[in-house]
Coordinates of C-alpha atoms in Angstrom, one line a residue:
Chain A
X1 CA -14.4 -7.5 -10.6
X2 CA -17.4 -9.9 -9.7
X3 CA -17.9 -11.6 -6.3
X4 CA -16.8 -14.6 -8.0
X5 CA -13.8 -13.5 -9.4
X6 CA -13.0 -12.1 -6.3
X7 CA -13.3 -14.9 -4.3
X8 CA -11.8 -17.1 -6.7
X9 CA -8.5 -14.6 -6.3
X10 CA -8.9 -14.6 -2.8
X11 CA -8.9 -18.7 -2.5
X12 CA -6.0 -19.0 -4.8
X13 CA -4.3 -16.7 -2.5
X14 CA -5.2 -18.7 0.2
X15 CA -8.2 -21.6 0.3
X16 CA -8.1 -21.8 4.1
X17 CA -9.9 -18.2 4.6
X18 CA -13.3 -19.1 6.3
X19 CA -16.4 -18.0 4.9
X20 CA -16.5 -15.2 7.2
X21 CA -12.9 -13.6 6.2
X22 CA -14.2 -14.3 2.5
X23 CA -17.0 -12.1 3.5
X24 CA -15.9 -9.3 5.3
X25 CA -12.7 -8.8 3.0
X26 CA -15.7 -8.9 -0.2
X27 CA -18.7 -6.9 1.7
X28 CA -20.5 -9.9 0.4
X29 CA -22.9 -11.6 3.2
X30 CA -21.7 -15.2 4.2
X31 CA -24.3 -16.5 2.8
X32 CA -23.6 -15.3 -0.6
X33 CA -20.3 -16.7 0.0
X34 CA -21.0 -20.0 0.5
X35 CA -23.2 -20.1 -2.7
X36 CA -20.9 -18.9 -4.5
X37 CA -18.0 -21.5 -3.1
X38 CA -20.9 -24.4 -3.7
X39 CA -21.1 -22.9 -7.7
X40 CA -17.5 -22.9 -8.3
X41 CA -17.4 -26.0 -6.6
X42 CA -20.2 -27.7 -8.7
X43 CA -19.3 -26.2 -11.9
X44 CA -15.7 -27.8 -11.8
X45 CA -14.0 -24.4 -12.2
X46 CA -12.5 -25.4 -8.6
X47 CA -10.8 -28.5 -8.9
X48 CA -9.8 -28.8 -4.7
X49 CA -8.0 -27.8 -2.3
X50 CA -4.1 -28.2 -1.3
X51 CA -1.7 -27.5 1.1
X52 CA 1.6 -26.3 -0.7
X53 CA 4.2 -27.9 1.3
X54 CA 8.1 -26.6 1.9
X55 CA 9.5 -30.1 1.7
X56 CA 13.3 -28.9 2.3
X57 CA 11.8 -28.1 6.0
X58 CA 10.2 -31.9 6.4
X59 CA 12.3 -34.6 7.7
X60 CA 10.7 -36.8 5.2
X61 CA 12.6 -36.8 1.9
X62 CA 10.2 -35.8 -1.1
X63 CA 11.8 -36.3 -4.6
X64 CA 10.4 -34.2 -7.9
X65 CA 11.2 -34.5 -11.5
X66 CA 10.2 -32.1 -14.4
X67 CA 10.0 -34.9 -17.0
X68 CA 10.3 -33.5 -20.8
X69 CA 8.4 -35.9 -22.9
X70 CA 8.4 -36.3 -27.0
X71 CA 5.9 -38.1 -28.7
X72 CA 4.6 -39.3 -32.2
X73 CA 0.8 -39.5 -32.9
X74 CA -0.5 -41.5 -35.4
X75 CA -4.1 -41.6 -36.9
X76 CA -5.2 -43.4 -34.0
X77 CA -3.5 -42.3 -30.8
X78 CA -3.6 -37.9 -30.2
X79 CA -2.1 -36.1 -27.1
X80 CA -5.2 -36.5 -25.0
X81 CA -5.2 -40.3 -25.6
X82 CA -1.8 -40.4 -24.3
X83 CA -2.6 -37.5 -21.5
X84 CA -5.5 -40.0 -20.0
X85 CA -2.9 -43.0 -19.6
X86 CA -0.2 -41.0 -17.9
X87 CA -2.4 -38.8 -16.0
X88 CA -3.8 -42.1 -13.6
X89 CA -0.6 -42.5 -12.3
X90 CA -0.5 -41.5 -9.1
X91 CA 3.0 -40.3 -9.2
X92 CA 2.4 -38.1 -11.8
X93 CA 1.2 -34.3 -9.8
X94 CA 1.3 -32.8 -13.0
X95 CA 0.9 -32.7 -16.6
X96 CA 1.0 -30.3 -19.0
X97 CA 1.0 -29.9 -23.4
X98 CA 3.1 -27.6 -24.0
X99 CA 4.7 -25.3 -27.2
X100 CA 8.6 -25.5 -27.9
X101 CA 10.8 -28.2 -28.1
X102 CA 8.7 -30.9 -26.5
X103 CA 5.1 -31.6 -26.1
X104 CA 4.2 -33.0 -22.6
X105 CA 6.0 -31.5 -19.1
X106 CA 5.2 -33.6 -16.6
X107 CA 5.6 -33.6 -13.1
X108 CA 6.7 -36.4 -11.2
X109 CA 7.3 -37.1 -7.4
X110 CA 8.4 -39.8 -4.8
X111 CA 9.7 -40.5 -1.8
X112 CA 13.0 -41.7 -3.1
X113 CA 15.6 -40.8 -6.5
X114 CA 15.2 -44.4 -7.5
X115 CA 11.4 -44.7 -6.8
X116 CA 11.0 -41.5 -9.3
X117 CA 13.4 -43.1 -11.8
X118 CA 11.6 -46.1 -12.1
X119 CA 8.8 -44.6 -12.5
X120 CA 9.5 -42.3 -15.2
X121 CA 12.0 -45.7 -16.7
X122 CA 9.3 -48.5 -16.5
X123 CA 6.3 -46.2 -16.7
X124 CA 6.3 -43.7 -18.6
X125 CA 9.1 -44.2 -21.3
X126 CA 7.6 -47.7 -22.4
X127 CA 4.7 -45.6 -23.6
X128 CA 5.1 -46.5 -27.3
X129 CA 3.9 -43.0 -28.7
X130 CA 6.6 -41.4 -26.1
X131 CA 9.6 -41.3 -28.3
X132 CA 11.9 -39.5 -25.8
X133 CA 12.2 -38.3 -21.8
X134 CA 14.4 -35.7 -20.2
X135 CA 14.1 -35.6 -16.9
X136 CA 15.2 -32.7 -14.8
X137 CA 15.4 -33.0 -10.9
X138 CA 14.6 -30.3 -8.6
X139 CA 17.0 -29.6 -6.4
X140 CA 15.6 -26.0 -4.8
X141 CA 12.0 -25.3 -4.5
X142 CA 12.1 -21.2 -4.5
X143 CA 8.5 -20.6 -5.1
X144 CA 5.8 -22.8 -5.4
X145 CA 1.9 -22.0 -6.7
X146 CA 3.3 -18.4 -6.1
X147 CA 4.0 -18.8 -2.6
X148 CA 8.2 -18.3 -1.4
X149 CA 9.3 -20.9 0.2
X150 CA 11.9 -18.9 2.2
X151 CA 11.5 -17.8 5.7
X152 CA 9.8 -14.3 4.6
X153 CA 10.8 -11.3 5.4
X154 CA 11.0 -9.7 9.1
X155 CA 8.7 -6.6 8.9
X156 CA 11.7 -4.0 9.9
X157 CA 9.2 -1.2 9.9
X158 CA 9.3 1.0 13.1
X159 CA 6.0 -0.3 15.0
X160 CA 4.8 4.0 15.2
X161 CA 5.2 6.3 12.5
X162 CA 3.6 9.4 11.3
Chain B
X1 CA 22.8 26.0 25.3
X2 CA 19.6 27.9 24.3
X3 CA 17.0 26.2 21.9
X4 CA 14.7 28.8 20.1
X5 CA 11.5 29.4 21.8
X6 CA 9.6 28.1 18.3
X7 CA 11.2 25.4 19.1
X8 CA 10.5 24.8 22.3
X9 CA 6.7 25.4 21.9
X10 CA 6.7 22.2 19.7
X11 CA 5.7 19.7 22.1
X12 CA 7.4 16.0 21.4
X13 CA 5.9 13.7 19.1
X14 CA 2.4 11.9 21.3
X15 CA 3.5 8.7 19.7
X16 CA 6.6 8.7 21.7
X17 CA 5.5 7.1 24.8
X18 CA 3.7 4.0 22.9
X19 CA 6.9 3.7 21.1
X20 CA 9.1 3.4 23.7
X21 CA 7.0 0.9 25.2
X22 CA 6.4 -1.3 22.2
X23 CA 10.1 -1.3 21.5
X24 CA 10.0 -3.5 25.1
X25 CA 7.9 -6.2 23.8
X26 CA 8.1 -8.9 21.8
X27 CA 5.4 -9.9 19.8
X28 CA 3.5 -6.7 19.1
X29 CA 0.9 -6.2 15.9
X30 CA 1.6 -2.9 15.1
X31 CA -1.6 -1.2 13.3
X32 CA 0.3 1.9 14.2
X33 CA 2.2 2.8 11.2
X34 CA 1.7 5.4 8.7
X35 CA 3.5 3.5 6.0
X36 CA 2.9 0.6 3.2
X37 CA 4.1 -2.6 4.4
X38 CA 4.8 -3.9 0.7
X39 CA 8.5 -3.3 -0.7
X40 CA 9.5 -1.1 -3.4
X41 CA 8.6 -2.5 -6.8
X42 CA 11.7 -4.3 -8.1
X43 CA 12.1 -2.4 -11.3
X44 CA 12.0 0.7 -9.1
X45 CA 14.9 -0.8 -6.7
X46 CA 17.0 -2.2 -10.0
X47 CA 17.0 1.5 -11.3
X48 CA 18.7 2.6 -7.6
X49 CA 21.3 0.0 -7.7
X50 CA 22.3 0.9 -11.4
X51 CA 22.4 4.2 -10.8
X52 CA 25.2 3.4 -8.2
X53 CA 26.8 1.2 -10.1
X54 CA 26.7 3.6 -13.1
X55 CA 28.3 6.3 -10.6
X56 CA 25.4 8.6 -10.4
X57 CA 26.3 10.2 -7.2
X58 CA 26.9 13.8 -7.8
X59 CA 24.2 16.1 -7.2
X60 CA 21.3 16.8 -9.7
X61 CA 19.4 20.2 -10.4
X62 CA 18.4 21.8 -7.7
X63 CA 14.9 21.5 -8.9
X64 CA 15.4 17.8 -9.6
X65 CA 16.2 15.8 -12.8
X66 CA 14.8 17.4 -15.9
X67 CA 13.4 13.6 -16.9
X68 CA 12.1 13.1 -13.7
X69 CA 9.7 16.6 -13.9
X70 CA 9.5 15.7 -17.5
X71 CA 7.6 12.0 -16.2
X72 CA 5.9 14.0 -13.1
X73 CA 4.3 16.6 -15.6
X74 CA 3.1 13.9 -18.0
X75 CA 1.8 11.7 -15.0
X76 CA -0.5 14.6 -12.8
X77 CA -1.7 15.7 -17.0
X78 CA -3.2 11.9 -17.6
X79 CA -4.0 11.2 -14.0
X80 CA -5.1 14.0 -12.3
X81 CA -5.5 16.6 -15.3
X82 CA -3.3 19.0 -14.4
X83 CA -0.7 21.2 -16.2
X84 CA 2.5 22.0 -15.4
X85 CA 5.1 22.9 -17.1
X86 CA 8.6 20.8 -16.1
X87 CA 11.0 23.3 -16.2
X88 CA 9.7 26.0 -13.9
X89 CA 6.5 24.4 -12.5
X90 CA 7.9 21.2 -10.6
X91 CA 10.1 20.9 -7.3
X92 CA 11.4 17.7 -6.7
X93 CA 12.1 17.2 -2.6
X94 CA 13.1 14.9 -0.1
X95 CA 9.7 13.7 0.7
X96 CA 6.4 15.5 0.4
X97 CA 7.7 16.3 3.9
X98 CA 10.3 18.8 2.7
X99 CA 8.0 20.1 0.0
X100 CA 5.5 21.5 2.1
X101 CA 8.4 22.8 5.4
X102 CA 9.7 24.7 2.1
X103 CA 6.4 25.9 0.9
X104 CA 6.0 27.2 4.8
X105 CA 9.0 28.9 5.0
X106 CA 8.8 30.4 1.0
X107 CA 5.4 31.5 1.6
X108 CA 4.5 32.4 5.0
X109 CA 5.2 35.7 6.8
X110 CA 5.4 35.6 10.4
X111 CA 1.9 36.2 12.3
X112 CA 0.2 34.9 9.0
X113 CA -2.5 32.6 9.8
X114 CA -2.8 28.9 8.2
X115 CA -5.7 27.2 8.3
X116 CA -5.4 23.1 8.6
X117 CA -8.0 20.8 8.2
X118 CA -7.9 18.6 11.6
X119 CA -7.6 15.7 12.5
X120 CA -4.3 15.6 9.8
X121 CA -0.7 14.8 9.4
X122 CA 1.7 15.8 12.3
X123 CA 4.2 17.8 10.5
X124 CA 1.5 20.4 9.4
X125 CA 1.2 22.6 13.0
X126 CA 4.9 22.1 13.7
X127 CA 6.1 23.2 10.0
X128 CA 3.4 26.2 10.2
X129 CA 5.3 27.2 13.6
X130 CA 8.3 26.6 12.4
X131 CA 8.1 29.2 9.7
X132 CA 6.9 31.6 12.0
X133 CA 2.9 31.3 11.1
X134 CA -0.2 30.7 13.3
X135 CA -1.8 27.6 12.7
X136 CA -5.4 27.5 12.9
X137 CA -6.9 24.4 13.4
X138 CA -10.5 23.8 11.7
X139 CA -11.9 20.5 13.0
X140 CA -13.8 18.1 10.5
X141 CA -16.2 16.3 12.2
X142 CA -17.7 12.7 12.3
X143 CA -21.1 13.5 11.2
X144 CA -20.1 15.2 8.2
X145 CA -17.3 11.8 7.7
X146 CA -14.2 14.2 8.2
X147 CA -14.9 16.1 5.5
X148 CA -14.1 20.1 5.1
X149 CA -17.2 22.0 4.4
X150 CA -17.4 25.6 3.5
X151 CA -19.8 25.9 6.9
X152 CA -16.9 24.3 9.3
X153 CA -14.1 27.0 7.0
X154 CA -16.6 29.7 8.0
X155 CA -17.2 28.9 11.2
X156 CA -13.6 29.1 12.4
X157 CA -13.0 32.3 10.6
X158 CA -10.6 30.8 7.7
X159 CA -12.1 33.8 5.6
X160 CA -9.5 35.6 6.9
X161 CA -7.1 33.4 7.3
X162 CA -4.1 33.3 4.8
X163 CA -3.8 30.1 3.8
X164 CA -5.1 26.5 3.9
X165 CA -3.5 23.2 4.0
X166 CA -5.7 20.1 2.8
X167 CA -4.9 16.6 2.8
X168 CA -7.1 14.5 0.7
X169 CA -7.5 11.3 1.1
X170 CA -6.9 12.3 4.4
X171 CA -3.9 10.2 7.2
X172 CA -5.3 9.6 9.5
X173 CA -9.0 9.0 9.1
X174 CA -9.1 7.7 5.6
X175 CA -11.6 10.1 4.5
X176 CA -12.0 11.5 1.2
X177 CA -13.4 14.5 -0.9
X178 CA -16.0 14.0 -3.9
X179 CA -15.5 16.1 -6.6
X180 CA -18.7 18.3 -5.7
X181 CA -17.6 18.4 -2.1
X182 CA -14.4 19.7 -2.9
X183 CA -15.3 22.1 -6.1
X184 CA -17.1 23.8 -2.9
X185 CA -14.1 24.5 -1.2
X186 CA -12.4 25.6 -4.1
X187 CA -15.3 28.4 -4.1
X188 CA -14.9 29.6 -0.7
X189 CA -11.0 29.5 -1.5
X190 CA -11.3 31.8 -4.4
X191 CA -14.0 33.9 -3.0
X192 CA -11.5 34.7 0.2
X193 CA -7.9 34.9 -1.7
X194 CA -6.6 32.3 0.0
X195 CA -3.6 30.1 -0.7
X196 CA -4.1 26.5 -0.8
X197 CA -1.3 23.6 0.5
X198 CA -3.0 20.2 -1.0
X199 CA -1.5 17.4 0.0
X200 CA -1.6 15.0 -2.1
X201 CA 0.3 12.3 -1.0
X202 CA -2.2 9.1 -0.8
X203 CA -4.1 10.4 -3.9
X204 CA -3.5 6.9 -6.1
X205 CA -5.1 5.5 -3.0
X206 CA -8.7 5.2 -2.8
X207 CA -11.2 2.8 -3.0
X208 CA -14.5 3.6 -5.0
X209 CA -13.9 7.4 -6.3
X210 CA -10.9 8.6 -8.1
X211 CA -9.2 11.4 -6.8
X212 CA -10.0 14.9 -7.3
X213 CA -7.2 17.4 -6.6
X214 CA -8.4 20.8 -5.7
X215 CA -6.2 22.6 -8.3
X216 CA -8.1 21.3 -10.9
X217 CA -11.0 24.0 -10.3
X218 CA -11.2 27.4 -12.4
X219 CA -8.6 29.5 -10.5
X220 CA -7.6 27.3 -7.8
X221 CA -4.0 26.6 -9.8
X222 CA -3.1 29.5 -9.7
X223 CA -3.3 29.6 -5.8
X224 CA -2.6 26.0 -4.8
X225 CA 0.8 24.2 -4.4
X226 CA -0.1 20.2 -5.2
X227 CA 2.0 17.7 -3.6
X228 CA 2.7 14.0 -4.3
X229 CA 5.4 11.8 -3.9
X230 CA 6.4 8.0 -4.1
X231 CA 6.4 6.9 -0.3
X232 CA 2.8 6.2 -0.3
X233 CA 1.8 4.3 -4.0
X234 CA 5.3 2.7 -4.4
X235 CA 5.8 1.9 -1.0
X236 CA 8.9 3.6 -1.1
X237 CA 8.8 5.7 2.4
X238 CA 12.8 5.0 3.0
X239 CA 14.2 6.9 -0.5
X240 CA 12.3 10.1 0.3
X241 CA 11.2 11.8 -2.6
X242 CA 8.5 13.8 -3.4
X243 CA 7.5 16.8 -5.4
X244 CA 5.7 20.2 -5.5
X245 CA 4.1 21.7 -8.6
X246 CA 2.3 25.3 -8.6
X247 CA 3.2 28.6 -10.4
X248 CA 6.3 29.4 -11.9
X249 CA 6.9 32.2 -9.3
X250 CA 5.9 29.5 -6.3
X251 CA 8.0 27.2 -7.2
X252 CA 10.9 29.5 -7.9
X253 CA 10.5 30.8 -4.0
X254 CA 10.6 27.5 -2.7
X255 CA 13.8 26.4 -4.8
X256 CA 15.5 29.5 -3.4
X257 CA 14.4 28.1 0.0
X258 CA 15.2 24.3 -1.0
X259 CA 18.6 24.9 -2.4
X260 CA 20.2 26.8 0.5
X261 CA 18.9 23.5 2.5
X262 CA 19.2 20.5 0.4
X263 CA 20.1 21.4 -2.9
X264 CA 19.0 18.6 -4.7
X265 CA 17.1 15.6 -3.4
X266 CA 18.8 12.1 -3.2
X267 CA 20.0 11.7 -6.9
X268 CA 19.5 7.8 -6.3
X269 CA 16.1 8.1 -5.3
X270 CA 15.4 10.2 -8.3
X271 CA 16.5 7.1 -10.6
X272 CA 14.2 4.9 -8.7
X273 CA 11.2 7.4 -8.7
X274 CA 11.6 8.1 -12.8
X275 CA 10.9 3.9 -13.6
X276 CA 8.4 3.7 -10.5
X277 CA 6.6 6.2 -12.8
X278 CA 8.0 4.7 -15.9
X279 CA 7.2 0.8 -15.4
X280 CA 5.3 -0.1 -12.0
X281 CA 1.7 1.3 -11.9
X282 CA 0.7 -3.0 -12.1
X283 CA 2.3 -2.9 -8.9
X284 CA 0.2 0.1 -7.0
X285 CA -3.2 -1.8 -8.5
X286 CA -2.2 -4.6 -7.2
X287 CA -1.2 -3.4 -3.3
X288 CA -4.7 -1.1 -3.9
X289 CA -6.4 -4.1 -4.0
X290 CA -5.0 -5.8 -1.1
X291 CA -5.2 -2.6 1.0
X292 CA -9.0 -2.7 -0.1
X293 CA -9.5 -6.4 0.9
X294 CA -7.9 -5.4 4.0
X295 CA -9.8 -2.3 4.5
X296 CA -13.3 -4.3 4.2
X297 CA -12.0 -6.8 6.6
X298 CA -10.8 -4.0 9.3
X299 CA -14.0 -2.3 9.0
X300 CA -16.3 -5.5 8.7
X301 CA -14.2 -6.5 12.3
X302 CA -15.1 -3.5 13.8
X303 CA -19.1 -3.2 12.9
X304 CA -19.0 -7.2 14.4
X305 CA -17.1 -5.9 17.7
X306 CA -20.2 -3.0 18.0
X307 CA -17.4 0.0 17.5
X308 CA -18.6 2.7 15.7
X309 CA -15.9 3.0 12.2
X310 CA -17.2 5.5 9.8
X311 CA -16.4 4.3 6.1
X312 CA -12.7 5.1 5.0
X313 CA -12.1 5.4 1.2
X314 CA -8.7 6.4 1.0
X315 CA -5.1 6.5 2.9
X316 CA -4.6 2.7 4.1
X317 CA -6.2 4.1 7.6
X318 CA -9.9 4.0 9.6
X319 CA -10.3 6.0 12.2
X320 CA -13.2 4.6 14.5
X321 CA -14.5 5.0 18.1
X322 CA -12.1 4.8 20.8
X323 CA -14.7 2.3 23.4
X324 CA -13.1 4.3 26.2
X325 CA -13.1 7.9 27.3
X326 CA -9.8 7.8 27.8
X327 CA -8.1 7.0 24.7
X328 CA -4.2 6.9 25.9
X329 CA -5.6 4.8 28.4
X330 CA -7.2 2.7 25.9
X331 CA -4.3 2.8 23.8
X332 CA -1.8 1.7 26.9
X333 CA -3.5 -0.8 27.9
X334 CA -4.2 -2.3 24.6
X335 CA -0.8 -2.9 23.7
X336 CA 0.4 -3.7 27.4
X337 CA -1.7 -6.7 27.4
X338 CA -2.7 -7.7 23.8
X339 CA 0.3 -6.3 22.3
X340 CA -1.3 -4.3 19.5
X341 CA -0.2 -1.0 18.9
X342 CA -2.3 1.6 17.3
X343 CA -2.3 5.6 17.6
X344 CA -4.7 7.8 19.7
X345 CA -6.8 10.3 17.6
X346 CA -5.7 13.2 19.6
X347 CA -2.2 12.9 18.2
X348 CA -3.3 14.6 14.8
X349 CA -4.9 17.5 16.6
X350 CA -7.3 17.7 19.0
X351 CA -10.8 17.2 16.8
X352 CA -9.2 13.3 16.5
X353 CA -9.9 13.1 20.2
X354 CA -12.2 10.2 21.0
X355 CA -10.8 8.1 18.1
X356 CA -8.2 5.7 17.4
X357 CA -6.0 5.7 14.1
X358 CA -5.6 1.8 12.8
X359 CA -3.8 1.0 9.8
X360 CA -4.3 -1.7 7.6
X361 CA -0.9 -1.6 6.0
X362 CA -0.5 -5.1 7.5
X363 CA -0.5 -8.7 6.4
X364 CA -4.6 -9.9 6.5
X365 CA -3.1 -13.3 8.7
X366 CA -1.7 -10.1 11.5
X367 CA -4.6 -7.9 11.1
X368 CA -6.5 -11.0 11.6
X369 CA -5.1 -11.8 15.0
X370 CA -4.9 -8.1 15.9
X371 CA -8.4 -7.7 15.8
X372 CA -9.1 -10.9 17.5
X373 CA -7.3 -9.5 20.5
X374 CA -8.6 -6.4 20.5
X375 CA -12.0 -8.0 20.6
X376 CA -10.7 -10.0 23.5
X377 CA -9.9 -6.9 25.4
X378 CA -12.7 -5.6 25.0
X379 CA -14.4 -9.1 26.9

């Protein structure tokens, strides 16, 4: 595996490791490090940085909605033409074309059922190429972005063994 | 009521003491453990819990379950390139553990002499004794990075010695062997007759070089028991199973030994063992490579801190410096007021004197902060 590829693991794993913890866990120098960062950076293949947040622990209430979405193209209007209006929406975190039954699953979020509803109700269904929505809410985050959202587990371990 | 004097020449385990104390404290990093801190793969688990619930409870062969030797013998023949035949060639135990206190008993006469390369698992001089053998300790060294040479086997008179336990990649310094390094030893082994013990155990567990197991060498298999278990690569220390594979005749002495003591190994275990082989090698590449992350950061933290850490390549151990003279001092103290516990050197024989063993079967956020406050007590 390269440098790059290594870091790139390591800062989907977790983005907040400093330069130095980049370096010593690669054997790269620091320097090299932060080069590399600034490339993946520049060349778009590292879109930002996010915290991934455990919402059932915050005292502020955070709705999400997997939105199914069915659409019909016509000679003028294709999936990224449709992508590029729903994808300004603030409201929308995610959006994806997918294979199967539908074509778009979106992700939706707000601070309230009804803000998300009316969203996905004045917003997005009035889209005339969107010819159907099924929205699922999410009522139990387990994992997100492949972290657990549980409390972990206690390291039972003995703390000397052979 | 009288306890036997081989008994009683066994002095208690050196950890004791730091265990006792750490069990005190609260918030203690413990770099002190000789075992993965990942879980079991799931598949392996899934296989133990429908075993149960299938009713496999009964005992299985005393040599183990013909499928299991059957996946053990076609494992060691891609991995390692060995041979051995599953009906008569393969013990399955409780543990590499019980593998090698059977191999002791089955193979060595009282007042024979075994040669172990030191600094090395703690079972080794007490199982030796045990069995009514003299250990005889032959102390890597440092400078040569814990390696065994034929000059250090000469040097303490293992020529006439009558056997030799190994343990590559080695617990607790994290060294390994080279293929040339060890084809060397395989030539004194042969030259003198001797019997070889290899432990095996952290063999899928090296970073850089593959593993080379010593019974791979023209007439070394026919003198070497190889072991191995799942404890180490499938993190799976609690279900204790493990296997031995040498000659028919070997393995046949130790099963006579084995079965009068515990007939069979845990039948559940087994199950788990045969998919660990069977479906979860993703699994051990993926904790390899976060046991090499960590091992780069561990040593990386050291070299920054000025303590001298030679390279480990295997195990999930290094084995550096202790900064004082006194390393149960060091060792007390450390984890008195920093709370992080890690093992003095002398504990795996007396040539680990000096140094500390530090594992890095820990999560990089605690290693993290356990090396911060060991660089804090050091000021």
């Amino acid at each position: 595996m390269s440098t790059r590829d290594e870091l790139l693991a390591l800062l989907l794993e977790n983005a907040r490791y400093s330069t130095e913890d980049l370096a010593r866990q690669t054997g790269a120098d620091t320097d090299e490090v932060a080069a590399a960062i600034e490339e993946l950076e520049a060349s778009g293949l590292i879109r930002g940085y996010q915290a991934v947040v455990d919402w059932d622990r915050a005292d502020q209430e955070r709705i999400r909605a997997l939105v199914e979405l069915n659409v019909t193209l016509d000679r003028e209007t294709g999936y990224d033409d449709i992508a590029g209006r729903l994808v300004k929406f603030p409201a929308v975190k995610s959006l994806r074309l997918v294979s199967g039954d539908y074509d778009f699953a979106l992700e939706v979020e707000g601070d309230s059922l009804r803000e998300v509803s009316k969203f996905i109700s004045e917003k997005v269904a009035p889209v005339p190429e969107i010819t159907q929505t099924v929205t699922h809410y999410i009522m139990e985050t387990y994992k997100d972005r492949g972290l657990e959202m549980g409390d972990g587990h206690d390291d039972g371990r003995l703390s000397f063994s052979p | 009521m009288k306890i036997a004097d081989r008994v009683q020449q066994i002095p208690p385990s050196g950890i004791r003491k730091f265990f006792e104390i750490a069990e005190e404290m609260d918030d203690v990093i413990s770099l002190g453990v000789g075992e993965p801190d990942f879980t079991a793969p799931w598949a392996a688990r899934e296989a133990a819990i429908d075993s149960l619930k299938a009713g496999k409870t009964s005992y299985t062969a005393n040599r183990g379950m013909r499928e299991l030797r059957e996946e053990i013998s076609k494992r060691v023949s891609t991995q390692y390139d060995l041979s051995y035949d599953p009906d008569d060639e393969i013990l399955v135990t409780a543990g590499a553990s019980e593998g090698l206190d059977v191999a002791f008993r089955a193979l060595v006469d009282p007042g024979d002499v075994v040669a172990i390369a030191q600094p090395s698992y703690i079972s080794y001089v007490p199982g030796v004794t045990f069995a009514g053998g003299e250990p005889l300790p032959v102390a890597t060294r440092e400078e040569d990075d814990f390696k065994l040479t034929t000059e250090l086997l000469s040097a303490h008179g293992v020529a006439d010695a009558d056997m030799v336990v190994l343990c590559y990649p080695n617990n607790p310094t994290g060294a390994i062997m080279t293929a040339e390094e060890m084809a060397e030893v395989a030539a004194f082994v042969r030259e003198h007759d001797l019997t070889v013990l290899a432990d095996e155990i952290y063999a899928d567990l090296t970073y850089g070089d593959d593993h080379t197991s010593i019974a791979t060498f023209e007439g070394l298999r026919e003198r070497t028991v190889v072991f191995n278990g799942f404890s180490k690569a499938y993190a799976m220390t609690g279900l204790r199973l493990g296997y031995a594979m040498a000659p028919p005749e070997v393995i046949s002495a130790m099963n006579r030994v084995h079965q009068y003591t515990m007939l069979s190994a845990p039948t559940t275990a087994q199950y788990a063992a045969l998919e660990a082989l069977r479906s979860c090698d993703s699994e051990v590449v993926e904790m390899r490579k976060q046991y090499n992350r960590r091992r780069q950061f561990v040593l990386s933290r050291f070299s920054e801190m000025g303590i001298d850490c030679f390279e480990a390549k295997g195990a999930f151990y290094v084995f550096p410096e202790c900064p004082w003279d006194d390393t149960d001092a060091f060792a007390e103290a450390l984890l008195e007021e920093q709370g992080v516990a890690l093992v003095p050197g002398h504990v795996f024989g007396d040539s680990g004197e000096g140094h500390l063993r530090v594992s890095y079967a820990t999560g990089l956020n605690e290693l993290r902060e356990a090396m911060a406050r060991i660089e804090a007590f050091l000021g």
